[in-house]
Every structure is written in structure tokens, then in C-alpha cells.
Amino acid sequence: MSLNPVATPINAKSIKMTHLKRNKGFSLLEVLVALGVLAIGLLGLAAMQTMGLRFNHESYQRTQATILLYGMVDRIRANPKGDYTAAGAGFGPTATAPATAPANKCYIGTCTTSEIAIYDQGEWITAITSILSQGQGSIAIPSTTNLNRYVIGISWNQSGVQQTQSIEVEL
């Protein structure tokens, strides 16, 4: 068997036609697959963005509840003789109704410690209801022997679920 050093002529036109016949429609299929992958990726990206916004809002509400809790602790600390669990102010062990602020604005005039306490509670509840969805607040003294211990709580509706945050402090 001998090898023929002269190569057989190749018809360029037949190679080109064969190549085109094999790949007919292949580009369109690639584009459709790429569009499908892109669409799924964009849907995933949109879902992640929506979840990120929801989690950011929930975090904002928890942070605001914490700030409001510690704000009330500071108000009680500033007015230690005030009755912050007065039932008439909408507070107490079980009461969570919004308190009404007194007509006297205690930050510009002279008030008694009870009036300051009622004013503080009214301002606090107003802030809770304006910042948190369906927000409520409560202040209670859990023990009859230790009147310096307070349980301050806030509850609100977050994505259809009732959330509660509370703090127990001794002043």
C-alpha cells in the first residue's frame, strides 16, 4: 500500500454547503435558550429585590420599636415620681389603648409629675401609632413589692403577623 503524495482535490463549495446544512436553525435555538435563561435570572433578581425591600422594612420597624421603648425608659427616668401606669392614661397591666395628651403642653409650661407622665404617654402612643402599623404600647409594674421595676411593651402588625417587643427595667 503506497501513499499518494498528491492530495485529492476538495471541492470548497460542497464543504460550505454541507456545513450550512448541518447548522441550519442552530442559532435560533441558541437565542431561545439564552432568552429563557435570562428571563429566569431576571425573575430571580426581581424576587430577591422584593424580599430585600420587605426585610429592610421589617428591620426598620423593629429598630423603631426599640428606639420607642428606650425613649419611654428615658421619659420615666426623667420623671421618676410620675405615675406611668395610670389606668386613666390608657396604660396598666392589660390596657393598651392610646392615651390622649393633656391640653397643657408640658414642655412649655409647669406641670405636675402626673401631668408630665400623661403627656409623655400621649406623645409616646402617638409616635407608636404613626410609625408602626397598628402599633400599641403598654407600661406595667409587674410586682407590688418593687415599684421601680417596669415592663414596657410595644406590639405592631408586620406583614400580617403580630410582633411584640418588650423591655423590663429597674429604675
PDB file of N, CA, C and O in Angstrom, residues 86-122:
ATOM      1  N   ALA A  86     -50.873  54.650  85.108  1.00  0.00           N
ATOM      2  CA  ALA A  86     -52.227  55.100  85.438  1.00  0.00           C
ATOM      3  C   ALA A  86     -53.228  54.564  84.425  1.00  0.00           C
ATOM      4  O   ALA A  86     -53.027  54.690  83.224  1.00  0.00           O
ATOM      5  N   ALA A  87     -54.285  53.961  84.937  1.00  0.00           N
ATOM      6  CA  ALA A  87     -55.313  53.401  84.056  1.00  0.00           C
ATOM      7  C   ALA A  87     -56.004  54.500  83.256  1.00  0.00           C
ATOM      8  O   ALA A  87     -56.400  54.299  82.123  1.00  0.00           O
ATOM      9  N   GLY A  88     -56.121  55.682  83.836  1.00  0.00           N
ATOM     10  CA  GLY A  88     -56.767  56.786  83.139  1.00  0.00           C
ATOM     11  C   GLY A  88     -55.972  57.245  81.927  1.00  0.00           C
ATOM     12  O   GLY A  88     -56.506  57.867  81.032  1.00  0.00           O
ATOM     13  N   ALA A  89     -54.689  56.933  81.905  1.00  0.00           N
ATOM     14  CA  ALA A  89     -53.865  57.332  80.773  1.00  0.00           C
ATOM     15  C   ALA A  89     -53.845  56.266  79.686  1.00  0.00           C
ATOM     16  O   ALA A  89     -53.148  56.404  78.707  1.00  0.00           O
ATOM     17  N   GLY A  90     -54.603  55.181  79.883  1.00  0.00           N
ATOM     18  CA  GLY A  90     -54.660  54.148  78.858  1.00  0.00           C
ATOM     19  C   GLY A  90     -53.588  53.098  79.022  1.00  0.00           C
ATOM     20  O   GLY A  90     -53.321  52.347  78.097  1.00  0.00           O
ATOM     21  N   PHE A  91     -53.000  53.021  80.189  1.00  0.00           N
ATOM     22  CA  PHE A  91     -51.936  52.062  80.418  1.00  0.00           C
ATOM     23  C   PHE A  91     -52.259  51.201  81.620  1.00  0.00           C
ATOM     24  O   PHE A  91     -53.252  51.383  82.288  1.00  0.00           O
ATOM     25  N   GLY A  92     -51.391  50.309  81.916  1.00  0.00           N
ATOM     26  CA  GLY A  92     -51.564  49.414  83.046  1.00  0.00           C
ATOM     27  C   GLY A  92     -51.197  48.011  82.614  1.00  0.00           C
ATOM     28  O   GLY A  92     -50.696  47.802  81.514  1.00  0.00           O
ATOM     29  N   PRO A  93     -51.434  47.040  83.475  1.00  0.00           N
ATOM     30  CA  PRO A  93     -51.031  45.677  83.156  1.00  0.00           C
ATOM     31  C   PRO A  93     -51.648  45.131  81.874  1.00  0.00           C
ATOM     32  O   PRO A  93     -51.025  44.390  81.151  1.00  0.00           O
ATOM     33  N   THR A  94     -52.883  45.507  81.571  1.00  0.00           N
ATOM     34  CA  THR A  94     -53.508  44.963  80.361  1.00  0.00           C
ATOM     35  C   THR A  94     -53.957  46.044  79.394  1.00  0.00           C
ATOM     36  O   THR A  94     -54.253  45.740  78.250  1.00  0.00           O
ATOM     37  N   ALA A  95     -54.035  47.282  79.818  1.00  0.00           N
ATOM     38  CA  ALA A  95     -54.550  48.343  78.951  1.00  0.00           C
ATOM     39  C   ALA A  95     -53.510  48.746  77.916  1.00  0.00           C
ATOM     40  O   ALA A  95     -52.351  48.905  78.231  1.00  0.00           O
ATOM     41  N   THR A  96     -53.936  48.890  76.663  1.00  0.00           N
ATOM     42  CA  THR A  96     -53.033  49.345  75.610  1.00  0.00           C
ATOM     43  C   THR A  96     -53.692  50.401  74.738  1.00  0.00           C
ATOM     44  O   THR A  96     -53.216  50.694  73.671  1.00  0.00           O
ATOM     45  N   ALA A  97     -54.799  50.957  75.186  1.00  0.00           N
ATOM     46  CA  ALA A  97     -55.489  51.970  74.384  1.00  0.00           C
ATOM     47  C   ALA A  97     -54.630  53.233  74.298  1.00  0.00           C
ATOM     48  O   ALA A  97     -53.941  53.571  75.253  1.00  0.00           O
ATOM     49  N   PRO A  98     -54.665  53.925  73.163  1.00  0.00           N
ATOM     50  CA  PRO A  98     -53.879  55.152  73.049  1.00  0.00           C
ATOM     51  C   PRO A  98     -54.303  56.190  74.075  1.00  0.00           C
ATOM     52  O   PRO A  98     -55.478  56.406  74.298  1.00  0.00           O
ATOM     53  N   ALA A  99     -53.314  56.790  74.701  1.00  0.00           N
ATOM     54  CA  ALA A  99     -53.583  57.843  75.679  1.00  0.00           C
ATOM     55  C   ALA A  99     -53.814  59.161  74.947  1.00  0.00           C
ATOM     56  O   ALA A  99     -53.273  59.385  73.880  1.00  0.00           O
ATOM     57  N   THR A 100     -54.609  60.000  75.523  1.00  0.00           N
ATOM     58  CA  THR A 100     -54.805  61.322  74.936  1.00  0.00           C
ATOM     59  C   THR A 100     -53.898  62.295  75.668  1.00  0.00           C
ATOM     60  O   THR A 100     -53.822  62.281  76.892  1.00  0.00           O
ATOM     61  N   ALA A 101     -53.218  63.115  74.925  1.00  0.00           N
ATOM     62  CA  ALA A 101     -52.307  64.076  75.518  1.00  0.00           C
ATOM     63  C   ALA A 101     -53.112  65.154  76.232  1.00  0.00           C
ATOM     64  O   ALA A 101     -54.178  65.546  75.771  1.00  0.00           O
ATOM     65  N   PRO A 102     -52.629  65.622  77.368  1.00  0.00           N
ATOM     66  CA  PRO A 102     -53.356  66.679  78.081  1.00  0.00           C
ATOM     67  C   PRO A 102     -53.328  67.982  77.277  1.00  0.00           C
ATOM     68  O   PRO A 102     -52.473  68.182  76.425  1.00  0.00           O
ATOM     69  N   ALA A 103     -54.291  68.846  77.576  1.00  0.00           N
ATOM     70  CA  ALA A 103     -54.358  70.128  76.875  1.00  0.00           C
ATOM     71  C   ALA A 103     -53.120  70.964  77.178  1.00  0.00           C
ATOM     72  O   ALA A 103     -52.665  71.732  76.347  1.00  0.00           O
ATOM     73  N   ASN A 104     -52.580  70.807  78.376  1.00  0.00           N
ATOM     74  CA  ASN A 104     -51.398  71.560  78.775  1.00  0.00           C
ATOM     75  C   ASN A 104     -50.159  70.927  78.155  1.00  0.00           C
ATOM     76  O   ASN A 104     -49.864  69.764  78.377  1.00  0.00           O
ATOM     77  N   LYS A 105     -49.455  71.680  77.348  1.00  0.00           N
ATOM     78  CA  LYS A 105     -48.205  71.186  76.752  1.00  0.00           C
ATOM     79  C   LYS A 105     -47.107  71.291  77.799  1.00  0.00           C
ATOM     80  O   LYS A 105     -46.631  72.378  78.085  1.00  0.00           O
ATOM     81  N   CYS A 106     -46.728  70.184  78.339  1.00  0.00           N
ATOM     82  CA  CYS A 106     -45.817  70.187  79.483  1.00  0.00           C
ATOM     83  C   CYS A 106     -44.401  70.625  79.134  1.00  0.00           C
ATOM     84  O   CYS A 106     -43.622  70.920  80.019  1.00  0.00           O
ATOM     85  N   TYR A 107     -44.060  70.687  77.873  1.00  0.00           N
ATOM     86  CA  TYR A 107     -42.709  71.107  77.545  1.00  0.00           C
ATOM     87  C   TYR A 107     -42.566  72.628  77.548  1.00  0.00           C
ATOM     88  O   TYR A 107     -41.476  73.148  77.488  1.00  0.00           O
ATOM     89  N   ILE A 108     -43.690  73.370  77.602  1.00  0.00           N
ATOM     90  CA  ILE A 108     -43.576  74.825  77.615  1.00  0.00           C
ATOM     91  C   ILE A 108     -44.074  75.436  78.931  1.00  0.00           C
ATOM     92  O   ILE A 108     -43.889  76.611  79.163  1.00  0.00           O
ATOM     93  N   GLY A 109     -44.717  74.692  79.754  1.00  0.00           N
ATOM     94  CA  GLY A 109     -45.263  75.244  80.991  1.00  0.00           C
ATOM     95  C   GLY A 109     -44.862  74.401  82.185  1.00  0.00           C
ATOM     96  O   GLY A 109     -44.062  73.471  82.089  1.00  0.00           O
ATOM     97  N   THR A 110     -45.432  74.747  83.300  1.00  0.00           N
ATOM     98  CA  THR A 110     -45.176  73.969  84.507  1.00  0.00           C
ATOM     99  C   THR A 110     -46.279  72.942  84.645  1.00  0.00           C
ATOM    100  O   THR A 110     -47.463  73.234  84.498  1.00  0.00           O
ATOM    101  N   CYS A 111     -45.881  71.733  84.910  1.00  0.00           N
ATOM    102  CA  CYS A 111     -46.824  70.621  85.054  1.00  0.00           C
ATOM    103  C   CYS A 111     -46.469  69.839  86.310  1.00  0.00           C
ATOM    104  O   CYS A 111     -45.313  69.814  86.742  1.00  0.00           O
ATOM    105  N   THR A 112     -47.455  69.149  86.825  1.00  0.00           N
ATOM    106  CA  THR A 112     -47.185  68.230  87.928  1.00  0.00           C
ATOM    107  C   THR A 112     -46.560  66.960  87.350  1.00  0.00           C
ATOM    108  O   THR A 112     -46.586  66.736  86.131  1.00  0.00           O
ATOM    109  N   THR A 113     -46.033  66.131  88.223  1.00  0.00           N
ATOM    110  CA  THR A 113     -45.424  64.885  87.737  1.00  0.00           C
ATOM    111  C   THR A 113     -46.464  63.993  87.065  1.00  0.00           C
ATOM    112  O   THR A 113     -46.154  63.305  86.097  1.00  0.00           O
ATOM    113  N   SER A 114     -47.697  64.010  87.543  1.00  0.00           N
ATOM    114  CA  SER A 114     -48.755  63.203  86.920  1.00  0.00           C
ATOM    115  C   SER A 114     -49.096  63.727  85.530  1.00  0.00           C
ATOM    116  O   SER A 114     -49.301  62.949  84.598  1.00  0.00           O
ATOM    117  N   GLU A 115     -49.163  65.037  85.381  1.00  0.00           N
ATOM    118  CA  GLU A 115     -49.446  65.616  84.069  1.00  0.00           C
ATOM    119  C   GLU A 115     -48.318  65.321  83.079  1.00  0.00           C
ATOM    120  O   GLU A 115     -48.569  65.044  81.911  1.00  0.00           O
ATOM    121  N   ILE A 116     -47.081  65.386  83.566  1.00  0.00           N
ATOM    122  CA  ILE A 116     -45.939  65.055  82.700  1.00  0.00           C
ATOM    123  C   ILE A 116     -46.025  63.598  82.257  1.00  0.00           C
ATOM    124  O   ILE A 116     -45.779  63.274  81.094  1.00  0.00           O
ATOM    125  N   ALA A 117     -46.377  62.708  83.187  1.00  0.00           N
ATOM    126  CA  ALA A 117     -46.493  61.284  82.850  1.00  0.00           C
ATOM    127  C   ALA A 117     -47.577  61.063  81.793  1.00  0.00           C
ATOM    128  O   ALA A 117     -47.370  60.332  80.818  1.00  0.00           O
ATOM    129  N   ILE A 118     -48.726  61.726  81.966  1.00  0.00           N
ATOM    130  CA  ILE A 118     -49.809  61.576  80.989  1.00  0.00           C
ATOM    131  C   ILE A 118     -49.393  62.159  79.643  1.00  0.00           C
ATOM    132  O   ILE A 118     -49.638  61.573  78.584  1.00  0.00           O
ATOM    133  N   TYR A 119     -48.731  63.292  79.662  1.00  0.00           N
ATOM    134  CA  TYR A 119     -48.248  63.912  78.428  1.00  0.00           C
ATOM    135  C   TYR A 119     -47.231  63.010  77.729  1.00  0.00           C
ATOM    136  O   TYR A 119     -47.316  62.793  76.514  1.00  0.00           O
ATOM    137  N   ASP A 120     -46.285  62.458  78.492  1.00  0.00           N
ATOM    138  CA  ASP A 120     -45.276  61.556  77.918  1.00  0.00           C
ATOM    139  C   ASP A 120     -45.930  60.343  77.276  1.00  0.00           C
ATOM    140  O   ASP A 120     -45.556  59.926  76.174  1.00  0.00           O
ATOM    141  N   GLN A 121     -46.917  59.771  77.963  1.00  0.00           N
ATOM    142  CA  GLN A 121     -47.605  58.596  77.428  1.00  0.00           C
ATOM    143  C   GLN A 121     -48.360  58.939  76.143  1.00  0.00           C
ATOM    144  O   GLN A 121     -48.350  58.169  75.185  1.00  0.00           O
ATOM    145  N   GLY A 122     -48.999  60.085  76.130  1.00  0.00           N
ATOM    146  CA  GLY A 122     -49.726  60.505  74.928  1.00  0.00           C
ATOM    147  C   GLY A 122     -48.791  60.697  73.742  1.00  0.00           C
ATOM    148  O   GLY A 122     -49.083  60.262  72.624  1.00  0.00           O
TER     149      GLY A 122
END
